[in-house]
mmCIF file of N, CA, C and O in Angstrom:
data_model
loop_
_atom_site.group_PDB
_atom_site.id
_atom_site.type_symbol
_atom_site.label_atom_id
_atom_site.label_comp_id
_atom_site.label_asym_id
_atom_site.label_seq_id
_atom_site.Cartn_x
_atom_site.Cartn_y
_atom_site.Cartn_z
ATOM 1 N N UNK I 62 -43.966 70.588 -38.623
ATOM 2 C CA UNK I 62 -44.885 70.021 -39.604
ATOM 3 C C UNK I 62 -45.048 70.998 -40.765
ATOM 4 O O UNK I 62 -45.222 72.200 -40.562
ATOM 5 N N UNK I 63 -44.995 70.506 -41.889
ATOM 6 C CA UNK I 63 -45.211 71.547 -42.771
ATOM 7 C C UNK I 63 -46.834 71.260 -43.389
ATOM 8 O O UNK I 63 -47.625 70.391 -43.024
ATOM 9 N N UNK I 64 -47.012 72.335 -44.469
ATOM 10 C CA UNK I 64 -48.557 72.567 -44.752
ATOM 11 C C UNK I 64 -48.259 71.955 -46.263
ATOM 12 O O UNK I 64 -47.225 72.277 -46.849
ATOM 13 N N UNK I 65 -49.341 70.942 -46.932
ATOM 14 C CA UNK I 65 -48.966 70.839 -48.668
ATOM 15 C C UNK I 65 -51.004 71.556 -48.600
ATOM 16 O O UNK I 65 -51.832 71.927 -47.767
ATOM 17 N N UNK I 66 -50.900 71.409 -49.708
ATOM 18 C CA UNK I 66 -52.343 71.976 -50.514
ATOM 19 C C UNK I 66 -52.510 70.409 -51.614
ATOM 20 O O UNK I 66 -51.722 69.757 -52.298
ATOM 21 N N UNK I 67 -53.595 70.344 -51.376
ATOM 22 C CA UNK I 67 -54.347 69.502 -52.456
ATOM 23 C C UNK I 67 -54.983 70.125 -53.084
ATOM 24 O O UNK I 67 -55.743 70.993 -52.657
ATOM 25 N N UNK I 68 -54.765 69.727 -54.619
ATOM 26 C CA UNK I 68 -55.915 70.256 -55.295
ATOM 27 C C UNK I 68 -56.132 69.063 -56.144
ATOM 28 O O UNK I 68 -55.217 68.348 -56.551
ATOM 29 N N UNK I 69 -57.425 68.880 -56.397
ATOM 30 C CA UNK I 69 -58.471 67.910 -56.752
ATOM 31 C C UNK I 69 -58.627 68.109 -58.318
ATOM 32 O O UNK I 69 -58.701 69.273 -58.713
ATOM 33 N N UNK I 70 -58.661 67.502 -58.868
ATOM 34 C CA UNK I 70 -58.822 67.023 -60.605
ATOM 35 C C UNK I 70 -59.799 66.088 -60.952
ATOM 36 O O UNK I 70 -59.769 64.937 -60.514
ATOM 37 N N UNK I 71 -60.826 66.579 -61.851
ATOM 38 C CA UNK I 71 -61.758 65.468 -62.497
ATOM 39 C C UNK I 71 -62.224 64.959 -61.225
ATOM 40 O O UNK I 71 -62.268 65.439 -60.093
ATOM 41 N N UNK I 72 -62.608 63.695 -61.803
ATOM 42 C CA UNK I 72 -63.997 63.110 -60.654
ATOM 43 C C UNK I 72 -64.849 62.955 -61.729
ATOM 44 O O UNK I 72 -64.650 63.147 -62.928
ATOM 45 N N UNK I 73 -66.220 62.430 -60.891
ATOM 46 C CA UNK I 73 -67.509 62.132 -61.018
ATOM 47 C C UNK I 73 -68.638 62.798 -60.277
ATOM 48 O O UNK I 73 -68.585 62.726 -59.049
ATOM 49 N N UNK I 74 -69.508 63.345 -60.749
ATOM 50 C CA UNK I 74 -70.122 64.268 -59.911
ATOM 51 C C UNK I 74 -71.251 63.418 -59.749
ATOM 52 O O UNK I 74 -71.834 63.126 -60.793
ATOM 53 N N UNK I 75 -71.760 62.884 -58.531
ATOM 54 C CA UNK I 75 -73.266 61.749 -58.135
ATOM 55 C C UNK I 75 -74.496 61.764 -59.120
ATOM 56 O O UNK I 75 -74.606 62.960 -59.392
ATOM 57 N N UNK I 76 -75.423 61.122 -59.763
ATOM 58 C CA UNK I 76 -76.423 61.926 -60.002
ATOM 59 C C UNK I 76 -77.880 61.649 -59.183
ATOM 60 O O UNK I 76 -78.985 62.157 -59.370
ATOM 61 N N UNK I 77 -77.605 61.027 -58.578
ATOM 62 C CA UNK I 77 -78.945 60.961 -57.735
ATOM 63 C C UNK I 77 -78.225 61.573 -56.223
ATOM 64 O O UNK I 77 -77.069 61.848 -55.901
ATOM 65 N N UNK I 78 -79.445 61.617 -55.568
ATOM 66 C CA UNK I 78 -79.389 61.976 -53.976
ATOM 67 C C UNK I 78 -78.803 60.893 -53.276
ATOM 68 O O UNK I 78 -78.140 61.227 -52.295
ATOM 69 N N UNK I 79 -78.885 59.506 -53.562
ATOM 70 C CA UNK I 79 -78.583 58.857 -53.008
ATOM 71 C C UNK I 79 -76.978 58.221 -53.443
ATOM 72 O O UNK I 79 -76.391 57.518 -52.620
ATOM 73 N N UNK I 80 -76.588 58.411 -54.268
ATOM 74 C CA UNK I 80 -75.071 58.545 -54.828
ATOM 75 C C UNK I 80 -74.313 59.807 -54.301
ATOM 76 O O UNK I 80 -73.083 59.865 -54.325
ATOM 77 N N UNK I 81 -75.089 60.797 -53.831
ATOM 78 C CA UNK I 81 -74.521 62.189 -53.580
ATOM 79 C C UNK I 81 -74.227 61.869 -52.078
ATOM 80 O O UNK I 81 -73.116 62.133 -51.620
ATOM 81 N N UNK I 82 -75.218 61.295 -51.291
ATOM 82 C CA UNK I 82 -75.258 60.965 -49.867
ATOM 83 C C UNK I 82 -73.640 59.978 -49.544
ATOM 84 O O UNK I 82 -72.701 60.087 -48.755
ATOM 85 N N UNK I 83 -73.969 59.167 -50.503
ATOM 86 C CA UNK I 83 -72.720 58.185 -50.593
ATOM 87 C C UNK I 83 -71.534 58.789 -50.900
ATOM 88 O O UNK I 83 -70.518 58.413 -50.315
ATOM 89 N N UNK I 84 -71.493 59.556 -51.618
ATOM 90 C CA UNK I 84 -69.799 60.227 -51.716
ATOM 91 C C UNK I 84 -69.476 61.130 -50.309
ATOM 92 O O UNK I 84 -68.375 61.302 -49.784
ATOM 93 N N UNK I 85 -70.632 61.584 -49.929
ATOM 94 C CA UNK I 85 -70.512 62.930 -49.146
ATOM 95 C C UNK I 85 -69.997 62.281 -47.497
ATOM 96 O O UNK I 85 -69.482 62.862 -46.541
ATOM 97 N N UNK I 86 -70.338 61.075 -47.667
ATOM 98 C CA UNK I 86 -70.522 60.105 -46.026
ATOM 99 C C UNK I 86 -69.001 59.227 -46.543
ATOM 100 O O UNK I 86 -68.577 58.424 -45.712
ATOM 101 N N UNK I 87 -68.060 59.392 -48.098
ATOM 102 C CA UNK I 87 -67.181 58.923 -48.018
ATOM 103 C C UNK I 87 -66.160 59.495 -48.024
ATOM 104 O O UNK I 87 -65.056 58.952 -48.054
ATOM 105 N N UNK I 88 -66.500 61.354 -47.980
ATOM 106 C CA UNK I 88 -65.185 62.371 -47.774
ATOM 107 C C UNK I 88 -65.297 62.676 -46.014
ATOM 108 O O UNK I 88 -64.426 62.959 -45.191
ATOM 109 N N UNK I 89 -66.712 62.480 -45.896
ATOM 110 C CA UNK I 89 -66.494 62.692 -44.346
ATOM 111 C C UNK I 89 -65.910 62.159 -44.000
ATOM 112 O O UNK I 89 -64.905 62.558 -43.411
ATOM 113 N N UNK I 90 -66.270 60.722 -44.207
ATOM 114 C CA UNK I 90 -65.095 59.680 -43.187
ATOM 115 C C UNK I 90 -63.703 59.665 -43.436
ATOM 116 O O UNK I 90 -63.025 58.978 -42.672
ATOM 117 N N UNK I 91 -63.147 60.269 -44.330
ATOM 118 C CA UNK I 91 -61.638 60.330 -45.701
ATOM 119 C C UNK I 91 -61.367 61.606 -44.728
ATOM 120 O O UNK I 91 -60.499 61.331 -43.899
ATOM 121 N N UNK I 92 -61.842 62.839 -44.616
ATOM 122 C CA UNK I 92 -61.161 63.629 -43.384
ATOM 123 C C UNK I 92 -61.417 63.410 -42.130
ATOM 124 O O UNK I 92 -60.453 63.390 -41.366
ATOM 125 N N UNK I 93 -62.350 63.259 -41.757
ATOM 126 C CA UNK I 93 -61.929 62.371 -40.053
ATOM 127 C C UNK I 93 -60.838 61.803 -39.923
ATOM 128 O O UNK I 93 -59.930 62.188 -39.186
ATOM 129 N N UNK I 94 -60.826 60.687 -40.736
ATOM 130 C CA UNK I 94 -59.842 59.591 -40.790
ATOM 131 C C UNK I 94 -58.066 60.332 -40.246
ATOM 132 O O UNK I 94 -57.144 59.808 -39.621
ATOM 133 N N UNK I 95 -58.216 61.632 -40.805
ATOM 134 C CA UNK I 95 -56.991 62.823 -40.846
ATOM 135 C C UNK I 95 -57.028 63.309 -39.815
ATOM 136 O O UNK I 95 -55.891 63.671 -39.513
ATOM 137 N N UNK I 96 -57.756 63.541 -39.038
ATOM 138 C CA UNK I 96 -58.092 64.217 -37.328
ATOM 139 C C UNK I 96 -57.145 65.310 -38.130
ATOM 140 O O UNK I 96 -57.139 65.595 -39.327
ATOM 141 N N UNK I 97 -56.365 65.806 -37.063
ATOM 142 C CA UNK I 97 -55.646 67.876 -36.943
ATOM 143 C C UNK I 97 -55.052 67.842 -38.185
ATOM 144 O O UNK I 97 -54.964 68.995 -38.607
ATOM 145 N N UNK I 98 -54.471 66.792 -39.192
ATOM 146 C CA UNK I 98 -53.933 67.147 -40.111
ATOM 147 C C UNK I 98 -54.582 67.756 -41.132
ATOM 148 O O UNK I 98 -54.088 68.347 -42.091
ATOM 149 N N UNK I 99 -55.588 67.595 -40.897
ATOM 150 C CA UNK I 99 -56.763 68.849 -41.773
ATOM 151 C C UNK I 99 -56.982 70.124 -41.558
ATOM 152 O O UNK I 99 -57.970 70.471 -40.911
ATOM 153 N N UNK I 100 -56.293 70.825 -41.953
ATOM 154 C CA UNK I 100 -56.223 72.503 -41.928
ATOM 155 C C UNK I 100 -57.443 73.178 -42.194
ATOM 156 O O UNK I 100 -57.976 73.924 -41.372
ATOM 157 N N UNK I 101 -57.970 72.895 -43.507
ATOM 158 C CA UNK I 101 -58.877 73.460 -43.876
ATOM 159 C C UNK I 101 -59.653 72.460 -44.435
ATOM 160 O O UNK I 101 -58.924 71.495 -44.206
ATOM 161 N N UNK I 102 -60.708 71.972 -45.061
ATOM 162 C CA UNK I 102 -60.650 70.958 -45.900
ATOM 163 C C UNK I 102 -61.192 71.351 -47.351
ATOM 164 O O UNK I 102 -61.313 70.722 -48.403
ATOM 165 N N UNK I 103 -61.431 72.494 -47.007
ATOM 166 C CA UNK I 103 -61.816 73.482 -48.319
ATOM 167 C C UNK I 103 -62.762 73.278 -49.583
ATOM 168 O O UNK I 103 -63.814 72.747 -49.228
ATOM 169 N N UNK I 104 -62.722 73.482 -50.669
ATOM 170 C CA UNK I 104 -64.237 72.979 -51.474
ATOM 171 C C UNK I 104 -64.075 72.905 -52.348
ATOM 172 O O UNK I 104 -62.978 73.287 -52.756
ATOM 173 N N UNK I 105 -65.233 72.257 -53.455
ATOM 174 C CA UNK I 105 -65.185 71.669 -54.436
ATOM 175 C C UNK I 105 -64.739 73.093 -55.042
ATOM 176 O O UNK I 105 -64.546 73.939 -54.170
ATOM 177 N N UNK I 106 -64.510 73.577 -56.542
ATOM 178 C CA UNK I 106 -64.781 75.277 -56.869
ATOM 179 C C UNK I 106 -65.270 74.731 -58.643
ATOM 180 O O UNK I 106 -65.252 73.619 -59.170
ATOM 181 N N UNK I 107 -65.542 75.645 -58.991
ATOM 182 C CA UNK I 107 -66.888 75.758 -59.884
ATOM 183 C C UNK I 107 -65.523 75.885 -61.484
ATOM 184 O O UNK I 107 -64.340 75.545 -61.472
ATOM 185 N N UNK I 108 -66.329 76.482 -62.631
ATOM 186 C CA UNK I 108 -65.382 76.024 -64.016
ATOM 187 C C UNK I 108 -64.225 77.292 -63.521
ATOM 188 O O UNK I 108 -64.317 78.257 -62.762
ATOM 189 N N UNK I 109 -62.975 76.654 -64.492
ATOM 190 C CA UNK I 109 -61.990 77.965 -64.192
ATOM 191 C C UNK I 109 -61.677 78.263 -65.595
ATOM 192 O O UNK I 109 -62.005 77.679 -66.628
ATOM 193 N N UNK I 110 -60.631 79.803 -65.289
ATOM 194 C CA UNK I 110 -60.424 80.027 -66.342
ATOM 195 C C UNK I 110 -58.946 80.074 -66.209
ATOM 196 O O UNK I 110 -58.564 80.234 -65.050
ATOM 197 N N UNK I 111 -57.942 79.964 -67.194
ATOM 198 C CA UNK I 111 -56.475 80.181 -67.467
ATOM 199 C C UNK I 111 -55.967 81.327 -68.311
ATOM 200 O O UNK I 111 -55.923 81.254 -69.539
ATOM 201 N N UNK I 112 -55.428 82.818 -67.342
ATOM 202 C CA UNK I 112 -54.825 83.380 -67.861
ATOM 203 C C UNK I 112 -53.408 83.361 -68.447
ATOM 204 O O UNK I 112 -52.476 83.009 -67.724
ATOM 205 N N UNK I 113 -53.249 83.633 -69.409
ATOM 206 C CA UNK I 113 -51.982 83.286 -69.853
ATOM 207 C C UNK I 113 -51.084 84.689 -69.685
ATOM 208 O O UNK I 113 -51.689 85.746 -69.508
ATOM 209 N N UNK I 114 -49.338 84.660 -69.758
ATOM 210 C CA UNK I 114 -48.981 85.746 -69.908
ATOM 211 C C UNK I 114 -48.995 86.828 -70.930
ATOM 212 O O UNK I 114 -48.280 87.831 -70.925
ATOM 213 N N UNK I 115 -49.738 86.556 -71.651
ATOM 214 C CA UNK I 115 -49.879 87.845 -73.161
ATOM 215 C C UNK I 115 -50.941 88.467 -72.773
ATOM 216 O O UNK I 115 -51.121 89.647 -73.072
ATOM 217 N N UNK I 116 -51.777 87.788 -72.070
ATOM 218 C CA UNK I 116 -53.272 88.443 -71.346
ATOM 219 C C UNK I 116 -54.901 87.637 -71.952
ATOM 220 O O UNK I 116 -56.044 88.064 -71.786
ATOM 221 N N UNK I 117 -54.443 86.353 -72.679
ATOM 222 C CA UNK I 117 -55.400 86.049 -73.197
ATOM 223 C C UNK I 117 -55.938 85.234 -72.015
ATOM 224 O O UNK I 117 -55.306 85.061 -70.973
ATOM 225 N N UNK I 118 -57.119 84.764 -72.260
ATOM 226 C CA UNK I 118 -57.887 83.949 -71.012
ATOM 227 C C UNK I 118 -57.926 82.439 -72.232
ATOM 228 O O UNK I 118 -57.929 82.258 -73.449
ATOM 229 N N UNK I 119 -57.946 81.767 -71.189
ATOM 230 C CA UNK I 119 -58.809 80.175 -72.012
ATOM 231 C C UNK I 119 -59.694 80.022 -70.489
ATOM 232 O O UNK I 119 -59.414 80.109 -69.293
ATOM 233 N N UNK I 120 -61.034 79.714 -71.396
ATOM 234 C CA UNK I 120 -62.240 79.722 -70.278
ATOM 235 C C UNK I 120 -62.537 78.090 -70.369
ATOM 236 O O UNK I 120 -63.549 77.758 -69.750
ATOM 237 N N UNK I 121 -61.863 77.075 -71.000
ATOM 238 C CA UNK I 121 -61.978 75.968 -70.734
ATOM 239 C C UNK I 121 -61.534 75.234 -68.999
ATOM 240 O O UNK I 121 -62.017 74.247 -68.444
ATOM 241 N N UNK I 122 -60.671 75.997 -68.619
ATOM 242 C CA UNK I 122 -60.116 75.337 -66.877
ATOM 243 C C UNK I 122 -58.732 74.593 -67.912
ATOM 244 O O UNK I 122 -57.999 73.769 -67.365
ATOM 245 N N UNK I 123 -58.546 74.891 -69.061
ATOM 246 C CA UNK I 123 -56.497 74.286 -69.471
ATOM 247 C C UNK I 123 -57.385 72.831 -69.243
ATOM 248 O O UNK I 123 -58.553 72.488 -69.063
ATOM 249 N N UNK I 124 -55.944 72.176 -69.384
ATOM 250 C CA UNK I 124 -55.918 70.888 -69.675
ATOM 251 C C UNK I 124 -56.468 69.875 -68.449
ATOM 252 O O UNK I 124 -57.324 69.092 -68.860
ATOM 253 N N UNK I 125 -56.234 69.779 -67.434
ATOM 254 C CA UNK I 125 -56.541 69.142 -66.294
ATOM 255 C C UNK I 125 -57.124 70.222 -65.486
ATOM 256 O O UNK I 125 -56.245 70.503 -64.671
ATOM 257 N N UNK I 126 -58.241 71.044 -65.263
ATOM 258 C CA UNK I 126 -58.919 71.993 -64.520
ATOM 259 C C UNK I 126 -58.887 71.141 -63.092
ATOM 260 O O UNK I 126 -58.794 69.941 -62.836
ATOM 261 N N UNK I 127 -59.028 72.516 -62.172
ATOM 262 C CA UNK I 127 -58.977 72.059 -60.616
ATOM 263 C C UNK I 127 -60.602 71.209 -60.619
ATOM 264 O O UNK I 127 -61.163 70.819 -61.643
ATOM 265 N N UNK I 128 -60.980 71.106 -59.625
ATOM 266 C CA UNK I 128 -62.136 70.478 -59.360
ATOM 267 C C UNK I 128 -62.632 70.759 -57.688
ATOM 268 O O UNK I 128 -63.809 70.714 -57.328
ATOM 269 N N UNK I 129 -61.173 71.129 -56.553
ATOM 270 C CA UNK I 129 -61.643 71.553 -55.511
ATOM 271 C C UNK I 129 -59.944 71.359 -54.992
ATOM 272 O O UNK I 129 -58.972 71.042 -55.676
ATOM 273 N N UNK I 130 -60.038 71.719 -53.355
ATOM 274 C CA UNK I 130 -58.645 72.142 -52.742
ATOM 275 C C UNK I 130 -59.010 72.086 -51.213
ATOM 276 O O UNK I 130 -60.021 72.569 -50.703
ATOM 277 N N UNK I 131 -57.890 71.332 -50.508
ATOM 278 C CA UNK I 131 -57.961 71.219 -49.437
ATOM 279 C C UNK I 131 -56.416 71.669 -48.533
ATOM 280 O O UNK I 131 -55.626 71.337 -49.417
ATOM 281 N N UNK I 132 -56.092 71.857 -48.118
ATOM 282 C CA UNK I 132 -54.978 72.263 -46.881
ATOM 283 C C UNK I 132 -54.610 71.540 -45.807
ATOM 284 O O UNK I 132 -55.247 71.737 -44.772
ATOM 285 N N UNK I 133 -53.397 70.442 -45.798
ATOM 286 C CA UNK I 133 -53.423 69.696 -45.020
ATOM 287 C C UNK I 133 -51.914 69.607 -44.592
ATOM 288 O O UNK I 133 -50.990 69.683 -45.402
ATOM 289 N N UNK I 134 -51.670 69.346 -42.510
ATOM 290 C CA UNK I 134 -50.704 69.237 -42.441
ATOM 291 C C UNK I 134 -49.982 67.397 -42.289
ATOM 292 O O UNK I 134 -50.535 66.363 -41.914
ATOM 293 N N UNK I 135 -48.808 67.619 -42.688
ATOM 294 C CA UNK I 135 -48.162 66.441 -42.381
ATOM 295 C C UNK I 135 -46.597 66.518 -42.086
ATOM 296 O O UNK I 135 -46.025 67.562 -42.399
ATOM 297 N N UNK I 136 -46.055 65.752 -41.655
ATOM 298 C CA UNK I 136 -44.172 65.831 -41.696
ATOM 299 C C UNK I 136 -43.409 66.096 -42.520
ATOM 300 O O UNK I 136 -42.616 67.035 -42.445
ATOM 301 N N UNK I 137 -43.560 64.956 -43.883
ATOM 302 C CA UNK I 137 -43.009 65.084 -45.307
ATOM 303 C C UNK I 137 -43.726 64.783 -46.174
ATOM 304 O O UNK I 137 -44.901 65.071 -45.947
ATOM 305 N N UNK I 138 -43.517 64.272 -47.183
ATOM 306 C CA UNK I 138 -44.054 64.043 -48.663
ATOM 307 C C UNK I 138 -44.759 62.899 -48.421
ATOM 308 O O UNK I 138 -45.980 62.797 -48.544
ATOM 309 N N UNK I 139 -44.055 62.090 -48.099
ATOM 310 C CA UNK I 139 -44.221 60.987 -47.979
ATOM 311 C C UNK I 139 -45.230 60.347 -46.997
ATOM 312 O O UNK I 139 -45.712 59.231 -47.195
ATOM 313 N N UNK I 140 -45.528 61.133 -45.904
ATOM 314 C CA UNK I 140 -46.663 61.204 -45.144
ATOM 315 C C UNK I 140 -47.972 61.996 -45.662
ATOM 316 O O UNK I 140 -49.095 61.737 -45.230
ATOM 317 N N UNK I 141 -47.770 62.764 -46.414
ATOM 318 C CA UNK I 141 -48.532 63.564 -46.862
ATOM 319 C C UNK I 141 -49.727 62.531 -48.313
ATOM 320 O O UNK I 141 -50.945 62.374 -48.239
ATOM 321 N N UNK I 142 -48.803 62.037 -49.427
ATOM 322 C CA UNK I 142 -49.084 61.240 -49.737
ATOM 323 C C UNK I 142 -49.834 59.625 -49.698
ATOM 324 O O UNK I 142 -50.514 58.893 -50.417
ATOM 325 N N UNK I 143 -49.190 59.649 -48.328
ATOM 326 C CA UNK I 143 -49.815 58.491 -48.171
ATOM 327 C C UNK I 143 -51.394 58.432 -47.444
ATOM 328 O O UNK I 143 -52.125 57.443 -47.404
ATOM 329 N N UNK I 144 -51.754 60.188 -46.732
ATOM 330 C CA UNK I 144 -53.002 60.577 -46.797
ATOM 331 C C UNK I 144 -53.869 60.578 -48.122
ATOM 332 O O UNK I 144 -54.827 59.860 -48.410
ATOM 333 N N UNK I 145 -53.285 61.547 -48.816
ATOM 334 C CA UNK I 145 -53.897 61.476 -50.361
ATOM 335 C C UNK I 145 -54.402 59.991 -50.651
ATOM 336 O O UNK I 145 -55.591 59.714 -50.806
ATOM 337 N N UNK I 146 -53.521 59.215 -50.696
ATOM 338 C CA UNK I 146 -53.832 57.763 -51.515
ATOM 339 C C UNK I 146 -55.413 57.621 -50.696
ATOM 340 O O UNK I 146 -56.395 57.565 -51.436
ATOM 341 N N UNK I 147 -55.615 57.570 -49.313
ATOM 342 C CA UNK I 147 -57.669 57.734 -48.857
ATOM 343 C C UNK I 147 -58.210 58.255 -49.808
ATOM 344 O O UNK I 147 -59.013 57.391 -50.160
ATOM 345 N N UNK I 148 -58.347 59.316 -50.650
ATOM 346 C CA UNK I 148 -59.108 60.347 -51.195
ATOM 347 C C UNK I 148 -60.292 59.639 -52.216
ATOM 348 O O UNK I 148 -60.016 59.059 -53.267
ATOM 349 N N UNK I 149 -61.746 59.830 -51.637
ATOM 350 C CA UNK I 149 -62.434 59.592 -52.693
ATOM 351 C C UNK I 149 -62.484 59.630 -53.867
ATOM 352 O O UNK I 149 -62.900 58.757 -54.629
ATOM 353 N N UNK I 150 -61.986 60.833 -54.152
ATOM 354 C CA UNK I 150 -61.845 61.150 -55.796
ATOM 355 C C UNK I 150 -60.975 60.239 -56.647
ATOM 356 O O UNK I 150 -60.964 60.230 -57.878
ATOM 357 N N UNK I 151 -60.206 59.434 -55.797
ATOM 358 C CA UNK I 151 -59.508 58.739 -56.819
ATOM 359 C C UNK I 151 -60.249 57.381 -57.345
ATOM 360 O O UNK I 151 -59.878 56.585 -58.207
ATOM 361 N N UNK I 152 -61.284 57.387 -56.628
ATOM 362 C CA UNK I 152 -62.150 56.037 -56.934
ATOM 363 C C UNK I 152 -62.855 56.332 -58.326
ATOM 364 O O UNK I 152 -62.875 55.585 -59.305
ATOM 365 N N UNK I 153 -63.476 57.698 -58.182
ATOM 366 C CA UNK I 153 -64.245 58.291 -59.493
ATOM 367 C C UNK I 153 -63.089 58.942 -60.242
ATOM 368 O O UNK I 153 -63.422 59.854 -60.999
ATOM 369 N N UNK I 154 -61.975 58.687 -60.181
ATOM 370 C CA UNK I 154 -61.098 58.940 -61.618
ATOM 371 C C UNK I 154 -60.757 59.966 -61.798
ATOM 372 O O UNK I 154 -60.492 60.358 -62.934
ATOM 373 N N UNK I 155 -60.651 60.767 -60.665
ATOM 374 C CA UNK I 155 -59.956 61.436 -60.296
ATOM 375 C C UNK I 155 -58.504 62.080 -59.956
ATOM 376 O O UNK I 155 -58.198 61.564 -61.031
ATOM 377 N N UNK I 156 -57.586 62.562 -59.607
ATOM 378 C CA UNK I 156 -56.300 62.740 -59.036
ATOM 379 C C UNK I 156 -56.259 64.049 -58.311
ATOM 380 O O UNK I 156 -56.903 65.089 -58.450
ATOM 381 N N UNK I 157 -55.107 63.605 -57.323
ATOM 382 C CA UNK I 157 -54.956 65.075 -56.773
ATOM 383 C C UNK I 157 -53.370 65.196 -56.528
ATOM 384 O O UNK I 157 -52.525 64.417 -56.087
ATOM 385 N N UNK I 158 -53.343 66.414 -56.972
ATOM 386 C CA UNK I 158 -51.998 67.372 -57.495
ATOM 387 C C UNK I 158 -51.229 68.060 -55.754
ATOM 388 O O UNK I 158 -51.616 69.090 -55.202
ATOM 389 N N UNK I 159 -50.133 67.144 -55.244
ATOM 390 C CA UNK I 159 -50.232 67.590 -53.634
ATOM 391 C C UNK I 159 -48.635 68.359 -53.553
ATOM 392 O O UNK I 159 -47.645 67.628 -53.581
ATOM 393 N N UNK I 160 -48.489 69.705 -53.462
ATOM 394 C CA UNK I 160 -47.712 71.047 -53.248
ATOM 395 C C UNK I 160 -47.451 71.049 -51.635
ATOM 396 O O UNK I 160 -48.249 70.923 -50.706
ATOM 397 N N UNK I 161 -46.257 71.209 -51.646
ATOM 398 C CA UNK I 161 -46.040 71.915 -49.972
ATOM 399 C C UNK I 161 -46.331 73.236 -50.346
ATOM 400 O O UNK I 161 -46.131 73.725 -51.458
ATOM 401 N N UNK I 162 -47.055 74.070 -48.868
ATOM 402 C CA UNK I 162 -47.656 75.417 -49.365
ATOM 403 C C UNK I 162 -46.587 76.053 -48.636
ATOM 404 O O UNK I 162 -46.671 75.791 -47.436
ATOM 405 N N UNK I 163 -45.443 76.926 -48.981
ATOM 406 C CA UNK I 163 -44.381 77.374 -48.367
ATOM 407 C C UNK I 163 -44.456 78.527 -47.905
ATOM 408 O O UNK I 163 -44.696 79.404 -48.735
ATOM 409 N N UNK I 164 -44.296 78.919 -46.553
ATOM 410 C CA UNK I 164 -44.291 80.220 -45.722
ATOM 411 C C UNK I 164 -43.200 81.105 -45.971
ATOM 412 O O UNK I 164 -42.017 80.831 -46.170
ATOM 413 N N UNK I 165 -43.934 82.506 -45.918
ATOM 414 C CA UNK I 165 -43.310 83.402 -46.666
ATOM 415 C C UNK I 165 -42.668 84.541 -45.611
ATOM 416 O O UNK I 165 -42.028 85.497 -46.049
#
C-alpha cells in the first residue's frame, strides 16, 4: 500500500456553532468512512507564507494557499482518489491537491 498526502485548499470556514458542529460531524463521518486508510488525519493549518528561491517571502499563502493536510493509505491513485471525491471541503468549494508521499 502506498501513502499519498492530501492537502486541502480554500473552503468555507462555519460561522455559527451550529454550522461548525455540522461540518465537524461531516469530516468525522468522511474519515471513519476510511477506517486504517487514515494515517494521520492531520489539521486544518493557519495563513502561509511562500519562500521563493532568491529569498524573498510572499506572506499571502501564493496563489491557492494550503488550508490543512491529511495522510492517507491506499493501493493506487485511483483508489486514493476515489476517497478524496468524500471530502467535505469539496462541498464548500474547496479542492484537495492528492501526492503519493514517497519513502526515502
Amino acid at each position: 500500500m502506498a501513502k499519498y498526502l492530501f492537502v486541502y485548499h480554500g473552503g468555507s470556514h462555519p460561522e455559527t456553532k451550529e454550522a461548525q458542529a455540522k461540518v465537524m460531524a461531516a469530516w468525522g463521518q468522511w474519515f471513519g468512512s476510511m477506517g486504517k486508510a487514515v494515517i494521520n488525519g492531520g489539521n486544518p493549518v493557519g495563513k502561509s507564507w511562500t519562500v521563493k528561491g532568491n529569498g524573498s517571502v510572499v506572506k499571502d499563502g501564493g496563489a491557492n494557499p494550503a488550508s490543512g493536510y491529511s495522510l492517507i493509505e491506499a493501493k493506487d491513485y485511483d483508489a486514493v482518489v476515489a476517497l478524496a471525491k468524500g471530502c467535505p471541503i469539496l462541498a464548500s468549494g474547496g479542492s484537495i491537491e492528492v501526492a503519493e508521499a514517497l519513502d526515502m
